[in-house]
Short mmCIF file of C-alpha atoms and ligand atoms in Angstrom, two decimals:
data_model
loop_
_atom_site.label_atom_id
_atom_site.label_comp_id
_atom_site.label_asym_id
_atom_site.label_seq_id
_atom_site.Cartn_x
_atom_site.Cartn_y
_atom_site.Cartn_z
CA UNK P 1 0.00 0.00 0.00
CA UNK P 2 1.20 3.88 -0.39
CA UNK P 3 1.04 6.58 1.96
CA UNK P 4 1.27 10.27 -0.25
CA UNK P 5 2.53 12.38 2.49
CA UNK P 6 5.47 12.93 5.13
CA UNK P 7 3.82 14.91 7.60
CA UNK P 8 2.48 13.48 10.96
CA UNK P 9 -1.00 12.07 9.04
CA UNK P 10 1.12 9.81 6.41
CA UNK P 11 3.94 8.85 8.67
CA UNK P 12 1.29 7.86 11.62
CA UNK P 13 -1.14 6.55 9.16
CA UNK P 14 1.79 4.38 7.58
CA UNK P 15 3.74 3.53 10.75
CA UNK P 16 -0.27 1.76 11.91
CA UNK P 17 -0.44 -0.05 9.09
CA UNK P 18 3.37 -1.14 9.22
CA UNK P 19 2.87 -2.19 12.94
CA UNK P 20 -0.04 -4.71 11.00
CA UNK P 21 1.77 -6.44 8.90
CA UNK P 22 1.34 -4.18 5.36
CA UNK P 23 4.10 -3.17 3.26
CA UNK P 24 4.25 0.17 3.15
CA UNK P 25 5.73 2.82 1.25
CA UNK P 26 5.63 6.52 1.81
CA UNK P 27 5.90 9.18 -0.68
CA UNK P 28 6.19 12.85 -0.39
CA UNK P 29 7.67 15.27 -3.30
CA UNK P 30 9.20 17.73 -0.90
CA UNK P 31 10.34 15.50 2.21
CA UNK P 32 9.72 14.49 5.94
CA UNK P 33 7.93 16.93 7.69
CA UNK P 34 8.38 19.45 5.04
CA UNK P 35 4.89 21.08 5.84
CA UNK P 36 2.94 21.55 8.74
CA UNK P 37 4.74 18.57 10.66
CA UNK P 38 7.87 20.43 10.42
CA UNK P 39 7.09 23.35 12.75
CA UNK P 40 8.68 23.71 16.24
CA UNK P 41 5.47 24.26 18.75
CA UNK P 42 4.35 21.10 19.77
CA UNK P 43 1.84 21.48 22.41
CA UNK P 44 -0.36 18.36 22.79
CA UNK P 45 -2.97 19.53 24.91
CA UNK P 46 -6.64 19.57 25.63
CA UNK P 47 -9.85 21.72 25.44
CA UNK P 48 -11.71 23.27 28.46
CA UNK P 49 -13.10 19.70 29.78
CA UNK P 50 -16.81 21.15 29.35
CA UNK P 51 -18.84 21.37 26.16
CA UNK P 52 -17.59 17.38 25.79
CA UNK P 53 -18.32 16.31 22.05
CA UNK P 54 -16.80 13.50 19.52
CA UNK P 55 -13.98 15.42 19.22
CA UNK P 56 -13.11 16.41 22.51
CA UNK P 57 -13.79 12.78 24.10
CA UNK P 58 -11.32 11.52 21.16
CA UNK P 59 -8.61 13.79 21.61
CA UNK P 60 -8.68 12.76 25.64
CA UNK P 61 -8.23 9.17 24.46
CA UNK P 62 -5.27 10.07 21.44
CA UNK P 63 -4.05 12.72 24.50
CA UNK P 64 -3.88 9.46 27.20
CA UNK P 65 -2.59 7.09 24.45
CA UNK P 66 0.46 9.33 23.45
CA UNK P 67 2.65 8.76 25.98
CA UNK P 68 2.83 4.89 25.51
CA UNK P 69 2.58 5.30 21.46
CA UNK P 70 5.87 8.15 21.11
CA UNK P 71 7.59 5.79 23.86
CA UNK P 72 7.17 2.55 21.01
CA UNK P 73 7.92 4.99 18.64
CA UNK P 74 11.22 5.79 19.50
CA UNK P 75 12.18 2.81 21.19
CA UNK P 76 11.98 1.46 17.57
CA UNK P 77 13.61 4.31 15.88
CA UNK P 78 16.29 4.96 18.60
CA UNK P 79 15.34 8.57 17.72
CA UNK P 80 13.61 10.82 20.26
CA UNK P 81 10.70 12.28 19.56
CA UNK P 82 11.22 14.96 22.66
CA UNK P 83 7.64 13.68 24.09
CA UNK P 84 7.34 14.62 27.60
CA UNK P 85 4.27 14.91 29.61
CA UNK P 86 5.31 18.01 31.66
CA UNK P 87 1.59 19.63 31.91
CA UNK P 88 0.58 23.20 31.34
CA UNK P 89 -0.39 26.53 33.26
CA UNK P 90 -2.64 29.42 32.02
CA UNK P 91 -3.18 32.66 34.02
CA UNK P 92 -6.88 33.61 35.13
CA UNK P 93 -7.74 36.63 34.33
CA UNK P 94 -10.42 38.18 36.82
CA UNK P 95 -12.84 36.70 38.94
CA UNK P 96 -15.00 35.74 36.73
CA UNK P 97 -12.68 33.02 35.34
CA UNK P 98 -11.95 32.06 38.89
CA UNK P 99 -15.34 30.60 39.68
CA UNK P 100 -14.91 29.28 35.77
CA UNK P 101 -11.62 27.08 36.48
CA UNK P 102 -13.45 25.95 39.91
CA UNK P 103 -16.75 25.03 38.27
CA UNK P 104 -14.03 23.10 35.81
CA UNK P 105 -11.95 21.13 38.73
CA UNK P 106 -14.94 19.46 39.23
CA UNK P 107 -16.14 18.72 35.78
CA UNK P 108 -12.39 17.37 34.76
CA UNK P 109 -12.86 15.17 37.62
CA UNK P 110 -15.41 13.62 36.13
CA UNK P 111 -14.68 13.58 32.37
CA UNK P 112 -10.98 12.78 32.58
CA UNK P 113 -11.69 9.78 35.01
CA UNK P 114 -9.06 10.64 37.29
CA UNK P 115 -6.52 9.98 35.25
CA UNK P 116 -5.04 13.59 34.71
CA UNK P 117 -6.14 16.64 36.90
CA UNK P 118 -7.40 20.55 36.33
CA UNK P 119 -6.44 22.37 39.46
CA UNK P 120 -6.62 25.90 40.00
CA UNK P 121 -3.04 26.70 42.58
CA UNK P 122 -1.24 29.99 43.55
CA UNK P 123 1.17 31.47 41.16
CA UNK P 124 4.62 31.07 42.43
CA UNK P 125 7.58 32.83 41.66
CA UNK P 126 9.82 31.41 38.75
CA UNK P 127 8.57 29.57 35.45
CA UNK P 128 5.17 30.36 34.80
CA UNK P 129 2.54 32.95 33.49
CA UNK P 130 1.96 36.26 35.31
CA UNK P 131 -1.45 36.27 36.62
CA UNK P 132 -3.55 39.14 37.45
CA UNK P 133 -5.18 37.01 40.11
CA UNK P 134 -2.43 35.36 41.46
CA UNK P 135 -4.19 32.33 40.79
CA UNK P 136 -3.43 29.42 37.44
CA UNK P 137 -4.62 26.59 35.94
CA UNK P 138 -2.37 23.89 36.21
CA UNK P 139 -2.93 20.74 34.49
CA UNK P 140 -1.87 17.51 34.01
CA UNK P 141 -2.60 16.12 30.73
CA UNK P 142 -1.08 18.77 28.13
CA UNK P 143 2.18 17.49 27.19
CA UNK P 144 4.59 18.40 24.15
CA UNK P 145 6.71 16.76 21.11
CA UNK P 146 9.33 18.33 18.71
CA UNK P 147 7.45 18.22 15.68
CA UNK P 148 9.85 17.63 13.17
CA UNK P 149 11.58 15.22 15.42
CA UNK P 150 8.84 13.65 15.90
CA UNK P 151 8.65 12.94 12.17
CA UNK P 152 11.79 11.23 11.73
CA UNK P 153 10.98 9.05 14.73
CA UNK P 154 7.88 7.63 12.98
CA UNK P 155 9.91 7.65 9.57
CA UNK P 156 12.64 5.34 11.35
CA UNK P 157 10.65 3.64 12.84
CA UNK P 158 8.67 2.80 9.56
CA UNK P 159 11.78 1.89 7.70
CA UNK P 160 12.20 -0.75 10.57
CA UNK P 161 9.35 -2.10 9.89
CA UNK P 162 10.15 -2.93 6.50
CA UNK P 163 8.33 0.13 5.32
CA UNK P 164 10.32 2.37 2.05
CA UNK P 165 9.72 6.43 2.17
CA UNK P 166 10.41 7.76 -1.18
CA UNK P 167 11.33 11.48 -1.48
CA UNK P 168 9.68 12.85 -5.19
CA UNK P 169 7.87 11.03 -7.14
CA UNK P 170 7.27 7.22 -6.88
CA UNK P 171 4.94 4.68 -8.34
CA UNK P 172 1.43 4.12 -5.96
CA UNK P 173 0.51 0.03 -5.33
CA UNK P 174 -2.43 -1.06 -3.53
CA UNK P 175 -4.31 1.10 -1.07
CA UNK P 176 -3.58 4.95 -1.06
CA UNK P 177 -3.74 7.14 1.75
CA UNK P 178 -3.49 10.77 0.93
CA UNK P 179 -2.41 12.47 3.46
CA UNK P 180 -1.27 15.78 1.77
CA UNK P 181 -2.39 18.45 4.43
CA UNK P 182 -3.25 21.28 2.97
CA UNK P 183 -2.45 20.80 -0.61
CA UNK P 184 -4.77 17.94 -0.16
CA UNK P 185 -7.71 19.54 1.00
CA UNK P 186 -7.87 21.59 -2.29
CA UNK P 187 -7.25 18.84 -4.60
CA UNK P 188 -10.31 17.11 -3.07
CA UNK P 189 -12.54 20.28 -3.54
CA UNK P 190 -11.11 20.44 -7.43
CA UNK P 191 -12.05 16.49 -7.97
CA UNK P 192 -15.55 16.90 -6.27
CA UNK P 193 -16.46 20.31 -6.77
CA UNK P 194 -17.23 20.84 -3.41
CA UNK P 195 -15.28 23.09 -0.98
CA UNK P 196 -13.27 20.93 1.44
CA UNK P 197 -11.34 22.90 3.20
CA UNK P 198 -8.28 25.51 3.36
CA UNK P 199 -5.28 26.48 4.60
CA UNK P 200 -4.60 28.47 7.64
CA UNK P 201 -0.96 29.45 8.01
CA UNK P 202 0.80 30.18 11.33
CA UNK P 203 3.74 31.17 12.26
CA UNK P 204 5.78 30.76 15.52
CA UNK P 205 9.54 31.41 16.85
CA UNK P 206 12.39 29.76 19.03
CA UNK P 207 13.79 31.33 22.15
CA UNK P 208 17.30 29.58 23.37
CA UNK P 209 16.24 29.58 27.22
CA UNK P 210 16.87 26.18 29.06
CA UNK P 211 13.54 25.19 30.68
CA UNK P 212 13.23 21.53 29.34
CA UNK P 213 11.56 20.32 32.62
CA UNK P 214 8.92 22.78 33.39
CA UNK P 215 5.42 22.81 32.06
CA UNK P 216 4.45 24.60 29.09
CA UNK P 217 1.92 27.83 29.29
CA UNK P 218 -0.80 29.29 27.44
CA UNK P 219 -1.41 32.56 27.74
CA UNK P 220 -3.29 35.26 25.55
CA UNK P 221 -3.99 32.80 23.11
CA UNK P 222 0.30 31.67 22.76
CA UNK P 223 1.54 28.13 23.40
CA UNK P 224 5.19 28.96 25.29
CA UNK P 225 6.15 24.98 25.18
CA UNK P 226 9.81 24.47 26.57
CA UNK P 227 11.56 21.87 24.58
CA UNK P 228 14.52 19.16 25.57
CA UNK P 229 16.95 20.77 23.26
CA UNK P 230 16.70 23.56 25.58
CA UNK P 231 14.97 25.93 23.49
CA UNK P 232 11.09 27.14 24.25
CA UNK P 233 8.59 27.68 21.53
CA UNK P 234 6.09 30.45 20.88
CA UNK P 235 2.98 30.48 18.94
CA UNK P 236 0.94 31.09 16.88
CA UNK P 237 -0.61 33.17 14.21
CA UNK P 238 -3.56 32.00 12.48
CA UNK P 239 -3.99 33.95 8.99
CA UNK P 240 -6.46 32.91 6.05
CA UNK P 241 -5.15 35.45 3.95
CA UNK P 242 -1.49 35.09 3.18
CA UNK P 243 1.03 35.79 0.21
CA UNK P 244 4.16 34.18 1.17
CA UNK P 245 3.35 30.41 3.30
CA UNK P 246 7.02 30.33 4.73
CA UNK P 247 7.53 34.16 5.21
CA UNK P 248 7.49 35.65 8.73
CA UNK P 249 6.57 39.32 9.30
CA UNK P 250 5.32 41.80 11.55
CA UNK P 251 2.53 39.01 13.00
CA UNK P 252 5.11 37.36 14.52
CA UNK P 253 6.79 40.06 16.44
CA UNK P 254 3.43 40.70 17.96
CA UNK P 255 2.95 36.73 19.35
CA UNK P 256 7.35 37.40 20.77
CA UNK P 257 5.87 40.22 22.19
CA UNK P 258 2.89 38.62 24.15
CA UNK P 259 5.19 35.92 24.95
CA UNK P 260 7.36 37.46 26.91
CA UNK P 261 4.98 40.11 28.39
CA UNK P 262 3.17 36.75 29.87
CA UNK P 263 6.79 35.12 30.52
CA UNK P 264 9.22 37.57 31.48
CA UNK P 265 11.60 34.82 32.01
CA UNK P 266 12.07 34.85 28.15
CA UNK P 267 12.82 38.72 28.12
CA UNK P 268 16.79 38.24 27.65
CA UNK P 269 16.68 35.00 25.68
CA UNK P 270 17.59 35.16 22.37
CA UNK P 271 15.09 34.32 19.19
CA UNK P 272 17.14 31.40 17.27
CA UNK P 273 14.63 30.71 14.66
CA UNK P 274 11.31 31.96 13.33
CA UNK P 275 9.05 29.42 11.62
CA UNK P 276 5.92 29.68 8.97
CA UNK P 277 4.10 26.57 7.85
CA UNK P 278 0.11 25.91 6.71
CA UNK P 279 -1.51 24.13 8.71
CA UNK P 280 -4.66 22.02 7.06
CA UNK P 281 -8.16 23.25 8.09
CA UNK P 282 -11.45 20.68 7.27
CA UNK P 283 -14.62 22.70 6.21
CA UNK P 284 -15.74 20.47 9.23
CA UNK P 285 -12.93 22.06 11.53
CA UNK P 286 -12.60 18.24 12.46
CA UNK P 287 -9.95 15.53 11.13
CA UNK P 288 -11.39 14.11 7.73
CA UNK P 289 -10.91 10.68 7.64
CA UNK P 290 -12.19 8.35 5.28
CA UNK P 291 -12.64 6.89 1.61
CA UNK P 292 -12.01 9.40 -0.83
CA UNK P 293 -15.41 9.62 -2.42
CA UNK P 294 -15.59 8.53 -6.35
CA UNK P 295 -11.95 7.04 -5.99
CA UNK P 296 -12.07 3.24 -4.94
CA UNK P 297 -9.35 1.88 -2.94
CA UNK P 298 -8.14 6.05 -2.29
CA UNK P 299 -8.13 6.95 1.31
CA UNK P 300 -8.05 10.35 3.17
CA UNK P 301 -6.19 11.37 6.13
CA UNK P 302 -6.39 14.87 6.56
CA UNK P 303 -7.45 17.95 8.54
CA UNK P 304 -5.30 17.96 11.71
CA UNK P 305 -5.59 21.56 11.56
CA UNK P 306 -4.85 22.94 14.89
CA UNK P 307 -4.42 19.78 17.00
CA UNK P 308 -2.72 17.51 14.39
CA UNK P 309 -0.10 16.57 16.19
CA UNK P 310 -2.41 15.46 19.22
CA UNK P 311 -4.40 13.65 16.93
CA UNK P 312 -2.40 11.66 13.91
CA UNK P 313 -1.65 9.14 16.25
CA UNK P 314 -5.40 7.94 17.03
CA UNK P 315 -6.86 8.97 13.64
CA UNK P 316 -3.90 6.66 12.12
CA UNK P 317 -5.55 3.95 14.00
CA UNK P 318 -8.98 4.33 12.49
CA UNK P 319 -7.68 4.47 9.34
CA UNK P 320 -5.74 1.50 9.35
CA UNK P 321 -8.71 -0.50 10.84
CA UNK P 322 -10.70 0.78 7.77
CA UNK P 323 -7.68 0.26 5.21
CA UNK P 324 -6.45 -2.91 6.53
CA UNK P 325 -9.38 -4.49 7.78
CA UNK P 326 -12.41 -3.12 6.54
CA UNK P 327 -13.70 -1.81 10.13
CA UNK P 328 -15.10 1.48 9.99
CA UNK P 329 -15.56 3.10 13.14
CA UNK P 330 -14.68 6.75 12.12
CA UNK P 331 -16.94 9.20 14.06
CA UNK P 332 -19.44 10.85 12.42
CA UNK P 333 -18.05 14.69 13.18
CA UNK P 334 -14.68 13.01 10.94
CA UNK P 335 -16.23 11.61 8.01
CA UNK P 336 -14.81 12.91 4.53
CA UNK P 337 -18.69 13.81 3.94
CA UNK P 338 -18.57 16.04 6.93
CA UNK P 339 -16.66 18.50 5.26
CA UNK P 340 -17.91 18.50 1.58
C1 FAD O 401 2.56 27.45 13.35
C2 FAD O 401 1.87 26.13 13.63
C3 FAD O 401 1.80 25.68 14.93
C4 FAD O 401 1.15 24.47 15.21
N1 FAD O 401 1.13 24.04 16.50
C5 FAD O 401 0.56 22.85 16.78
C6 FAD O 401 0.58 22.36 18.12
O1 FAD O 401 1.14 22.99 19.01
N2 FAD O 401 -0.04 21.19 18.37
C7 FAD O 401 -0.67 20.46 17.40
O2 FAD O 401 -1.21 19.39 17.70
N3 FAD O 401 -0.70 20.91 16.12
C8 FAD O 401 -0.11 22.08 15.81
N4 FAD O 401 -0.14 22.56 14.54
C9 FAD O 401 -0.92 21.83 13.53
C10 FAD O 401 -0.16 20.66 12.95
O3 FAD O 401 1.15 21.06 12.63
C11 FAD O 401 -0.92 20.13 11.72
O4 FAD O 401 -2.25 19.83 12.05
C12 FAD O 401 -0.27 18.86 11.18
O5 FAD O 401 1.11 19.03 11.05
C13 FAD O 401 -0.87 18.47 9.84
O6 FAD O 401 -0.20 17.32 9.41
P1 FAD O 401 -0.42 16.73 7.95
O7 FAD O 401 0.42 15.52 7.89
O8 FAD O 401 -1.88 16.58 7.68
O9 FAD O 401 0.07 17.86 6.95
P2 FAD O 401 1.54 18.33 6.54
O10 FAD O 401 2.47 18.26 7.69
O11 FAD O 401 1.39 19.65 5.88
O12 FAD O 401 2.02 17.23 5.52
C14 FAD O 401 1.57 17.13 4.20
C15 FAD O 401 2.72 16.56 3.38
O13 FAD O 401 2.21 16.19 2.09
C16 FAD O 401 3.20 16.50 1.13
N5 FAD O 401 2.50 16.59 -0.15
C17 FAD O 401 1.59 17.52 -0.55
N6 FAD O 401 1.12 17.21 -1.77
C18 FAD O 401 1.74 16.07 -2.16
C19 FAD O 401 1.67 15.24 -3.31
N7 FAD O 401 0.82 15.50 -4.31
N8 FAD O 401 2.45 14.13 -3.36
C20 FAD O 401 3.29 13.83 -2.36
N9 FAD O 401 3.41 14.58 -1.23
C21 FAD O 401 2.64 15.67 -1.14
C22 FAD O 401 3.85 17.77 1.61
O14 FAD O 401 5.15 17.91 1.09
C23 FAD O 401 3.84 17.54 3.14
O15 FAD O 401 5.08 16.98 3.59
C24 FAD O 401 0.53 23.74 14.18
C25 FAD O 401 0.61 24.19 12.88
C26 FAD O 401 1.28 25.38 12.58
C27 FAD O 401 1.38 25.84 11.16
#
């Protein structure tokens, strides 16, 4: 079977089916992570637990799963994927977000099933968010990969398996699974006529300030996700108009600049590296998994959008039960037909 696409989709998608027995190979005309996948954020973490949905109740299972899955991952690969389940802490604003984060200790309780926490604790001094309270959110369940590492852990691990990645073109057998991100999404709305999707790109930056160990922070709508290499992460922008994919400007500056107003600790690290990619964005604003409709034996695996990295893992699963086995237990919310 082929896998079209390097990114987090096609390497997870292929490294599930690998893991089953298929023979695999992996194509992508521009190489390993070269889109999306290849950013440097990395924040694996969850929504508000209230307002629970398909979605949300999925990404707490692909959020529990990912410690054991990057673990066999890299064990295979003997590359590190720089998982770490270090938790995150967000400011509260005013009082009124207080009561909020209370009313949510209790409903985490409950919909997490005690198997990560949502506490609301006293800010201390050190790493962390300034709060106007004095009060954060700490939990337990965010945790954090280097994207592009993360990538070439799969990809080795793949190649163990027997599995071939083939950078330009190569020759399709079997099954397909696109898994093109963006690119992908308008391909599908040219060969349907129907709007699938689009492209959102963000952009984000690299500070070189050691805080590998401590949680990660989201503040004023920025991820600040410390990394092993010790370097910490900033983003993102989200822009549907753009001219320039790769290019960072002015939008940029602005998330460095809320960044370190939240974290002063980052105030005299240096930026080492400023980042644009395009991330893939379903009409559905959900993963889109599924047969590609009018194309027997074509697969999608797409729409990762936001939370891709969070996700690939779990959605690779359902796909390969589907692909592999004929088992179709894609929720309804991630259907191809969802989005079209
Ligand atoms: C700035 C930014 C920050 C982000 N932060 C996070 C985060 O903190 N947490 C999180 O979970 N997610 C995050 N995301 C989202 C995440 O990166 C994406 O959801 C995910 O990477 C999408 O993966 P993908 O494999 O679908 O697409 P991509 O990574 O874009 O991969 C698609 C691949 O297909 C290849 N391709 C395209 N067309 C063809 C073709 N015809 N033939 C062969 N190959 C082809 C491309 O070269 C590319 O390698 C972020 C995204 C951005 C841009």
């Amino acid at each position: 079977m082929t896998v079209r696409g390097a990114g987090i989709f096609g390497l997870a998608c292929a490294h599930a089916c690998a893991t089953r027995g298929a023979r695999v190979r992996v194509i992508d005309r521009a190489g390993i992570a070269a889109g999306a996948s290849g950013g440097v954020v990395g924040a694996l973490a969850p929504h508000t637990p209230d307002a629970w949905n398909a979605k949300t109740a999925f990404q707490l299972v692909a959020l529990l799963e990912a410690e054991a899955y990057w673990a066999g991952v890299d064990a295979r690969s003997g590359i590190s994927s720089g998982y770490a389940r270090l938790g995150r802490l967000q400011p509260v604003a005013d009082d009124r977000a207080l009561s909020l984060a209370r009313a949510r200790e209790a409903s985490a309780a409950g919909l997490w099933q005690g198997r990560a926490e949502w506490r609301v604790v006293r800010a201390k001094a050190g790493w962390g968010p300034v709060s106007p309270t004095g009060w954060l959110i700490h939990d337990t369940l965010s945790a954090r990969i280097a994207p592009r590492a993360a990538c070439h852990s799969l990809a080795g691990a793949i190649r163990d398996l027997g599995g071939e990645i083939v950078i330009g073109e190569g020759a399709e057998a079997g099954a397909v699974i696109d898994a093109t991100g963006h690119d992908g999404l308008a391909a599908l709305a040219a060969d349907t006529g129907r709007p699938a999707g689009t492209g959102v790109k963000g952009q984000a930056a690299v500070f070189g300030l050691d805080r590998r160990d401590a949680p990660q922070v989201f503040a004023d709508g920025v991820h600040i996700v410390p990394h092993a290499d010790g370097t910490v992460a900033v983003g993102s922008t989200s822009e549907t108009e753009f001219a320039d994919p790769t290019a960072t400007d002015a939008l940029l500056d602005d998330v460095i600049a809320r960044a370190v107003a939240y974290c002063p600790e980052l105030a005299g690290a240096p930026v080492l590296a400023r980042w644009a990619g395009v991330r893939p964005r379903a009409r559905s604003r959900a993963p889109m998994l599924g047969p590609w409709p009018g194309r027997p034996g074509r697969y999608i695996a797409n729409g990762g959008f936001k939370i891709g990295l969070a996700m690939a893992p779990a959605c690779a699963g359902l796909l390969a039960d589907l692909v592999l086995e004929g088992r179709d237990a894609i929720p309804e919310a991630f259907r191809v037909e969802a989005s079209l």
